[in-house]
Coordinates of C-alpha atoms in Angstrom, one line a residue:
M1 CA -48.5 -29.1 73.3
S2 CA -50.5 -32.4 73.6
P3 CA -53.9 -32.8 75.4
R4 CA -54.2 -34.9 78.6
A5 CA -57.5 -36.8 77.7
D6 CA -57.0 -39.8 80.1
D7 CA -58.5 -38.3 83.2
A8 CA -60.8 -35.8 81.8
S9 CA -64.6 -36.2 82.4
P10 CA -67.0 -36.0 79.6
G11 CA -67.9 -32.4 78.8
A12 CA -65.0 -31.0 80.7
P13 CA -62.6 -28.7 78.8
L14 CA -59.3 -30.3 77.7
E15 CA -56.1 -29.2 79.3
F16 CA -52.8 -29.0 77.4
A17 CA -49.5 -29.9 79.0
P18 CA -46.5 -27.8 78.0
R19 CA -44.0 -29.6 75.5
S20 CA -40.4 -29.7 76.5
P21 CA -38.4 -27.2 74.5
E22 CA -36.3 -28.6 71.7
S23 CA -33.3 -27.0 70.0
P24 CA -33.8 -25.9 66.4
A25 CA -32.4 -28.2 63.6
K26 CA -29.0 -27.1 62.2
P27 CA -29.0 -26.3 58.6
E28 CA -26.9 -28.6 56.4
G29 CA -23.8 -27.3 54.6
P30 CA -20.6 -25.5 55.6
E31 CA -20.7 -23.3 58.6
V32 CA -20.5 -19.5 58.0
P33 CA -17.9 -18.0 60.3
Q34 CA -19.6 -15.7 62.8
G35 CA -18.3 -12.4 63.6
S36 CA -15.3 -10.7 61.9
G37 CA -17.6 -9.5 59.0
S38 CA -16.7 -12.4 56.6
L39 CA -19.9 -11.9 54.6
E40 CA -19.2 -8.3 54.1
E41 CA -15.7 -9.1 52.9
V42 CA -17.1 -11.5 50.3
F43 CA -19.4 -8.8 49.0
D44 CA -16.5 -6.3 49.0
R45 CA -14.3 -8.6 46.9
T46 CA -17.1 -9.4 44.5
F47 CA -18.1 -5.8 43.9
S48 CA -14.5 -4.8 43.6
G49 CA -13.9 -7.4 40.9
I50 CA -17.0 -6.3 39.0
G51 CA -15.8 -2.7 39.2
Q52 CA -12.4 -3.6 37.8
V53 CA -14.1 -5.3 34.8
L54 CA -16.4 -2.4 34.2
E55 CA -13.4 0.0 34.2
G56 CA -11.8 -1.8 31.3
F57 CA -15.1 -2.0 29.4
T58 CA -16.0 0.6 26.8
P59 CA -19.6 0.3 25.5
R60 CA -19.6 0.5 21.7
L61 CA -22.5 0.7 19.4
E62 CA -22.3 -1.5 16.3
P63 CA -25.2 -0.3 14.0
R64 CA -26.1 -2.5 11.1
E65 CA -27.5 -1.0 7.9
I66 CA -29.8 -3.5 6.1
G67 CA -31.1 -3.0 2.6
T68 CA -33.5 -5.0 0.4
L69 CA -32.7 -7.0 -2.8
K70 CA -34.9 -5.7 -5.5
T71 CA -33.9 -7.8 -8.5
T72 CA -31.0 -9.8 -9.9
Y73 CA -29.6 -10.2 -13.4
T74 CA -26.7 -12.2 -14.8
G75 CA -24.1 -11.4 -12.3
I76 CA -25.5 -8.1 -10.9
A77 CA -28.2 -7.1 -8.4
K78 CA -30.2 -4.0 -7.6
V79 CA -30.5 -3.1 -3.9
S80 CA -32.4 -0.4 -2.1
G81 CA -32.2 0.9 1.4
L82 CA -28.4 1.3 1.7
A83 CA -28.3 5.1 1.9
N84 CA -24.7 5.2 3.3
V85 CA -23.0 2.5 1.2
G86 CA -19.7 3.6 -0.4
F87 CA -18.4 3.0 -3.8
D88 CA -16.5 -0.4 -4.1
E89 CA -17.8 -1.4 -0.6
L90 CA -18.6 -5.1 0.0
V91 CA -22.1 -6.0 0.8
R92 CA -23.3 -9.4 2.0
F93 CA -26.3 -11.4 0.8
P94 CA -27.9 -14.5 2.3
G95 CA -25.8 -17.6 2.1
D96 CA -22.5 -15.7 2.4
V97 CA -22.7 -14.4 -1.1
Y98 CA -20.8 -11.1 -1.4
G99 CA -21.0 -8.3 -3.9
I100 CA -19.3 -5.0 -4.7
A101 CA -21.2 -1.7 -4.8
F102 CA -20.5 -0.6 -8.4
N103 CA -23.3 1.9 -9.1
V104 CA -24.3 4.2 -6.2
D105 CA -27.4 6.1 -7.2
E106 CA -29.9 8.1 -5.2
D107 CA -32.5 5.4 -4.8
E108 CA -30.7 2.2 -5.4
V109 CA -27.3 0.5 -5.6
G110 CA -26.0 -1.6 -8.5
V111 CA -24.0 -4.5 -7.1
V112 CA -21.6 -6.8 -8.9
L113 CA -22.1 -10.3 -7.5
L114 CA -19.0 -12.4 -6.6
G115 CA -20.6 -15.8 -6.2
D116 CA -23.5 -18.1 -7.1
Y117 CA -26.7 -16.0 -7.2
W118 CA -29.2 -18.6 -8.1
D119 CA -30.6 -18.8 -4.6
L120 CA -31.1 -15.1 -4.2
H121 CA -34.6 -13.8 -4.3
A122 CA -36.3 -10.4 -4.4
G123 CA -36.9 -9.2 -0.8
D124 CA -33.8 -10.8 0.7
E125 CA -31.9 -8.8 3.2
V126 CA -28.6 -7.2 2.1
E127 CA -26.1 -5.9 4.7
R128 CA -23.2 -3.5 4.5
T129 CA -19.8 -4.8 5.7
G130 CA -18.0 -1.5 6.0
R131 CA -14.9 -2.8 4.1
V132 CA -13.7 -3.1 0.6
M133 CA -12.8 -6.2 -1.4
D134 CA -9.5 -7.8 -0.2
V135 CA -7.5 -10.9 -0.8
V136 CA -5.1 -13.2 1.2
V137 CA -1.4 -12.6 0.6
G138 CA 1.8 -14.2 1.9
D139 CA 4.2 -17.1 1.4
A140 CA 1.5 -19.6 2.1
L141 CA 0.1 -18.9 -1.4
I142 CA 3.2 -20.1 -3.2
G143 CA 2.5 -23.3 -5.1
R144 CA -1.3 -22.9 -4.7
V145 CA -4.1 -22.6 -7.2
L146 CA -6.8 -20.2 -6.0
D147 CA -9.8 -18.2 -7.2
P148 CA -9.9 -14.4 -7.0
L149 CA -11.5 -14.6 -3.6
G150 CA -8.6 -16.7 -2.2
R151 CA -10.5 -20.0 -2.1
P152 CA -8.5 -23.1 -3.0
L153 CA -9.1 -24.8 -6.3
D154 CA -6.4 -27.4 -6.0
G155 CA -8.0 -29.4 -3.2
G156 CA -5.6 -28.0 -0.6
E157 CA -6.4 -26.6 2.8
T158 CA -8.2 -23.3 3.2
L159 CA -5.9 -20.3 3.9
V160 CA -6.7 -18.9 7.3
G161 CA -4.9 -16.4 9.5
C162 CA -3.1 -14.9 6.5
E163 CA -2.6 -11.2 5.9
R164 CA -5.0 -9.5 3.6
L165 CA -4.6 -6.6 1.2
P166 CA -7.3 -4.6 -0.8
I167 CA -7.4 -5.6 -4.4
E168 CA -7.5 -1.9 -5.5
R169 CA -4.4 -0.1 -4.4
P170 CA -2.8 3.1 -5.7
A171 CA 0.2 2.7 -7.9
P172 CA 3.6 3.6 -6.3
P173 CA 4.3 7.4 -6.7
I174 CA 7.0 8.6 -9.0
M175 CA 9.5 9.3 -6.2
D176 CA 9.2 5.7 -4.9
R177 CA 10.3 4.3 -8.3
A178 CA 13.8 3.4 -9.4
P179 CA 15.2 3.1 -13.0
V180 CA 14.7 -0.2 -14.8
T181 CA 18.3 -1.5 -15.2
V182 CA 18.3 -5.2 -14.5
P183 CA 17.1 -7.5 -17.3
L184 CA 14.6 -10.3 -16.7
Q185 CA 15.7 -13.4 -18.5
T186 CA 12.8 -15.0 -20.5
G187 CA 14.7 -17.9 -21.9
L188 CA 13.9 -16.8 -25.4
K189 CA 17.2 -15.9 -27.1
V190 CA 15.6 -13.5 -29.6
V191 CA 13.9 -11.5 -26.8
D192 CA 16.8 -11.6 -24.4
A193 CA 19.4 -10.6 -27.1
L194 CA 17.5 -8.0 -29.1
I195 CA 14.6 -6.6 -27.0
P196 CA 15.4 -7.6 -23.4
I197 CA 12.7 -7.0 -20.7
G198 CA 13.8 -5.2 -17.6
R199 CA 12.6 -6.0 -14.0
G200 CA 9.8 -3.6 -13.3
Q201 CA 8.8 -3.2 -16.9
R202 CA 5.5 -3.8 -18.7
E203 CA 5.7 -5.8 -22.0
L204 CA 2.6 -6.6 -24.1
I205 CA 2.1 -10.0 -25.8
L206 CA -0.5 -9.8 -28.5
G207 CA -1.6 -12.0 -31.4
D208 CA -4.5 -14.0 -32.8
R209 CA -5.8 -17.2 -31.3
Q210 CA -3.5 -20.2 -31.2
T211 CA -0.4 -18.2 -32.0
G212 CA 1.6 -19.1 -28.9
K213 CA 1.0 -16.1 -26.6
T214 CA 0.4 -18.3 -23.5
A215 CA 3.4 -20.5 -24.5
I216 CA 5.7 -17.5 -24.4
A217 CA 4.5 -16.5 -20.9
I218 CA 4.7 -20.0 -19.5
D219 CA 8.3 -20.4 -20.9
T220 CA 9.2 -17.2 -19.1
I221 CA 7.8 -18.5 -15.9
L222 CA 9.7 -21.8 -16.3
N223 CA 12.9 -19.9 -16.9
Q224 CA 12.7 -18.2 -13.5
R225 CA 13.4 -21.4 -11.7
G226 CA 16.5 -20.9 -9.6
R227 CA 16.7 -17.2 -10.3
D228 CA 15.0 -15.9 -7.1
V229 CA 12.0 -14.6 -9.0
L230 CA 8.5 -15.3 -7.9
C231 CA 5.8 -15.6 -10.5
V232 CA 2.0 -15.0 -10.4
Y233 CA 0.0 -16.5 -13.3
C234 CA -3.5 -15.0 -13.6
A235 CA -5.9 -16.9 -15.9
I236 CA -8.8 -14.6 -16.8
G237 CA -12.0 -16.2 -18.2
Q238 CA -10.1 -19.2 -19.5
R239 CA -11.5 -22.7 -20.2
A240 CA -11.0 -25.1 -17.3
S241 CA -9.3 -27.6 -19.5
A242 CA -6.7 -25.0 -20.7
V243 CA -6.0 -23.9 -17.2
A244 CA -5.6 -27.5 -16.0
K245 CA -3.1 -28.1 -18.8
T246 CA -1.1 -25.0 -17.9
V247 CA -1.0 -26.0 -14.2
A248 CA 0.1 -29.5 -15.1
T249 CA 2.9 -28.1 -17.2
L250 CA 4.1 -25.9 -14.3
R251 CA 4.0 -28.9 -11.9
D252 CA 5.8 -31.2 -14.2
K253 CA 8.6 -28.7 -14.7
G254 CA 8.9 -27.9 -11.0
A255 CA 7.8 -24.3 -11.5
M256 CA 5.0 -24.4 -9.0
D257 CA 7.6 -24.0 -6.2
H258 CA 7.9 -20.3 -7.2
T259 CA 4.5 -19.7 -8.7
V260 CA 1.0 -18.6 -7.5
V261 CA -1.9 -19.3 -9.9
I262 CA -5.1 -17.2 -9.7
V263 CA -7.9 -18.6 -11.9
S264 CA -11.2 -17.2 -13.1
E265 CA -12.9 -19.8 -15.3
G266 CA -15.1 -19.1 -18.2
D267 CA -18.3 -20.1 -16.4
D268 CA -17.6 -17.9 -13.4
P269 CA -19.8 -14.8 -12.8
P270 CA -18.4 -11.8 -14.7
G271 CA -17.7 -10.1 -11.3
L272 CA -15.1 -12.7 -10.5
T273 CA -13.5 -12.3 -13.9
Y274 CA -13.4 -8.6 -13.4
I275 CA -11.6 -8.6 -10.0
A276 CA -9.2 -11.5 -10.9
P277 CA -6.2 -9.3 -12.2
Y278 CA -6.6 -6.8 -9.4
A279 CA -6.5 -9.6 -6.8
A280 CA -3.4 -11.2 -8.5
T281 CA -1.6 -7.8 -8.6
S282 CA -2.2 -7.3 -4.8
I283 CA -0.7 -10.7 -4.2
A284 CA 2.3 -9.8 -6.3
E285 CA 2.7 -6.4 -4.7
H286 CA 3.0 -8.0 -1.3
F287 CA 6.1 -9.9 -2.4
M288 CA 7.5 -6.8 -4.2
E289 CA 7.1 -4.6 -1.1
A290 CA 9.0 -7.3 0.8
G291 CA 12.0 -6.7 -1.5
R292 CA 11.5 -9.6 -3.8
Q293 CA 11.5 -9.8 -7.6
V294 CA 8.1 -10.7 -9.0
L295 CA 6.8 -11.6 -12.5
I296 CA 3.0 -11.4 -13.2
V297 CA 1.2 -12.7 -16.3
Y298 CA -2.3 -11.6 -17.2
D299 CA -3.8 -14.2 -19.6
D300 CA -5.7 -12.4 -21.0
L301 CA -6.9 -8.9 -20.7
T302 CA -9.3 -9.2 -23.6
Q303 CA -11.5 -11.4 -21.5
H304 CA -11.2 -8.9 -18.7
A305 CA -12.4 -6.0 -20.9
R306 CA -15.3 -8.1 -22.2
A307 CA -16.4 -9.0 -18.6
Y308 CA -16.3 -5.3 -17.7
R309 CA -18.3 -4.5 -20.8
E310 CA -20.9 -7.0 -19.8
L311 CA -21.2 -5.6 -16.3
S312 CA -21.4 -2.1 -17.5
L313 CA -24.2 -2.8 -20.0
L314 CA -26.2 -4.7 -17.4
L315 CA -25.8 -1.7 -15.0
R316 CA -27.1 0.6 -17.8
R317 CA -23.8 2.5 -18.2
P318 CA -23.6 4.4 -21.5
P319 CA -21.6 2.4 -24.1
G320 CA -18.9 3.8 -26.3
R321 CA -16.7 2.4 -29.1
E322 CA -17.4 -1.3 -29.7
A323 CA -19.9 -1.1 -26.9
F324 CA -17.1 -0.8 -24.3
P325 CA -17.7 1.8 -21.6
G326 CA -15.8 5.0 -21.7
D327 CA -13.4 4.1 -18.8
V328 CA -12.2 0.8 -20.2
F329 CA -8.8 2.5 -20.8
Y330 CA -8.6 3.5 -17.1
I331 CA -9.3 0.0 -15.7
H332 CA -6.2 -1.3 -17.5
S333 CA -4.0 1.7 -16.9
R334 CA -4.5 1.8 -13.2
L335 CA -3.8 -2.0 -13.2
L336 CA -0.6 -1.9 -15.2
E337 CA 0.8 1.2 -13.5
R338 CA 1.2 -0.9 -10.3
A339 CA 4.1 -2.7 -12.0
T340 CA 7.4 -0.9 -11.1
H341 CA 10.8 -1.2 -9.6
L342 CA 11.1 0.3 -6.1
R343 CA 13.9 2.3 -4.8
P344 CA 16.6 0.5 -2.6
E345 CA 15.4 2.5 0.4
L346 CA 12.0 0.7 0.0
G347 CA 13.4 -2.7 -0.4
G348 CA 14.4 -2.7 -4.1
G349 CA 11.6 -5.1 -5.1
S350 CA 10.2 -5.1 -8.6
L351 CA 7.0 -6.2 -10.3
T352 CA 7.3 -7.1 -14.0
A353 CA 4.0 -7.4 -15.9
L354 CA 3.4 -9.4 -19.1
P355 CA -0.2 -8.7 -20.2
I356 CA -1.6 -10.8 -23.0
I357 CA -4.1 -9.5 -25.6
E358 CA -6.0 -11.5 -28.2
T359 CA -6.5 -9.8 -31.6
E360 CA -9.0 -10.7 -34.3
A361 CA -7.8 -11.3 -37.9
E362 CA -4.5 -9.5 -37.0
N363 CA -6.4 -6.3 -36.3
L364 CA -4.0 -4.3 -34.1
S365 CA -6.1 -1.1 -34.4
A366 CA -9.1 -2.5 -32.4
Y367 CA -10.1 -0.6 -29.3
V368 CA -8.6 -2.7 -26.5
P369 CA -5.3 -3.6 -28.3
T370 CA -4.6 0.0 -29.1
N371 CA -5.3 0.9 -25.4
L372 CA -2.9 -1.7 -24.2
I373 CA -0.3 -0.8 -26.7
S374 CA -0.3 2.8 -25.5
I375 CA -0.2 1.8 -21.9
T376 CA 2.8 -0.6 -22.3

């Protein structure tokens, strides 16, 4: 309404003329259809879709158990606050460093570290993973050089999407085993003619330093070329230069086409040295359970026993003869018992083990050599 002020006298009240009605402005955008309940249909479809999604959704709690790092030593750690952690369970430290729960006490857990621990500090968070240590397995490993965690050491691509198996697995039961009847040709005439090794057997190679123990094992691997036998070479606590020389020999002779190399170097944490033969055996077992013939070489189990002794002493386990813990026999017996020849109904695969032991001054009566002699 606008005032008509042209004919008004001074002091007279202003009169307002009515404004002509105008139609309201139309909102911009697409027209919403009127009638027929279209808006209700949109709501119905929306809520119906939400309902279908909710029907297929099951809420699941994922609790996390967090502990605290108390202290670290050379290759081990003491952790508190993990009341429900299990023996041999993996735990995760900052920086994706993993460890194995080795001592489970009432107030703390002794953990064997599997990586570089220099950046770990007291007070860091430690998380349970709910799984045990496992390793990648499969045909993708053939021709590769890996560490016990499955990480490549040959500059090749990282193995992803592969099947995984626990490194600690029970040995095949008695009723799953078949007699050892087929010989494994080593290429050494004296051995093959007089004391042949059967597929699925365990045969110990022992001697002093620089007496050709590794050479015998490598010659046996080289002799399997073209014989449909896969080989796993496990270097335990070896010098990097010695391992590089061995791998170069296998490549030059064309043996890497049927060989997997698992390496734990001398400067690795003792935890990696300890799990190396178990990881290598799980890799070999995967091929055996697929019906294939497999040869595994442990070079050498003396270093493995020393790494276990180091871990046990750091974890305050009571020492025994030669400062080895009382269960050093068991760690090797449960390892070598996994070598066997399976029944034809289970694929007929075999796993032949050649463990190597280093003696001192030809002393065959030392603790570890006598243990291995009795096992094999």
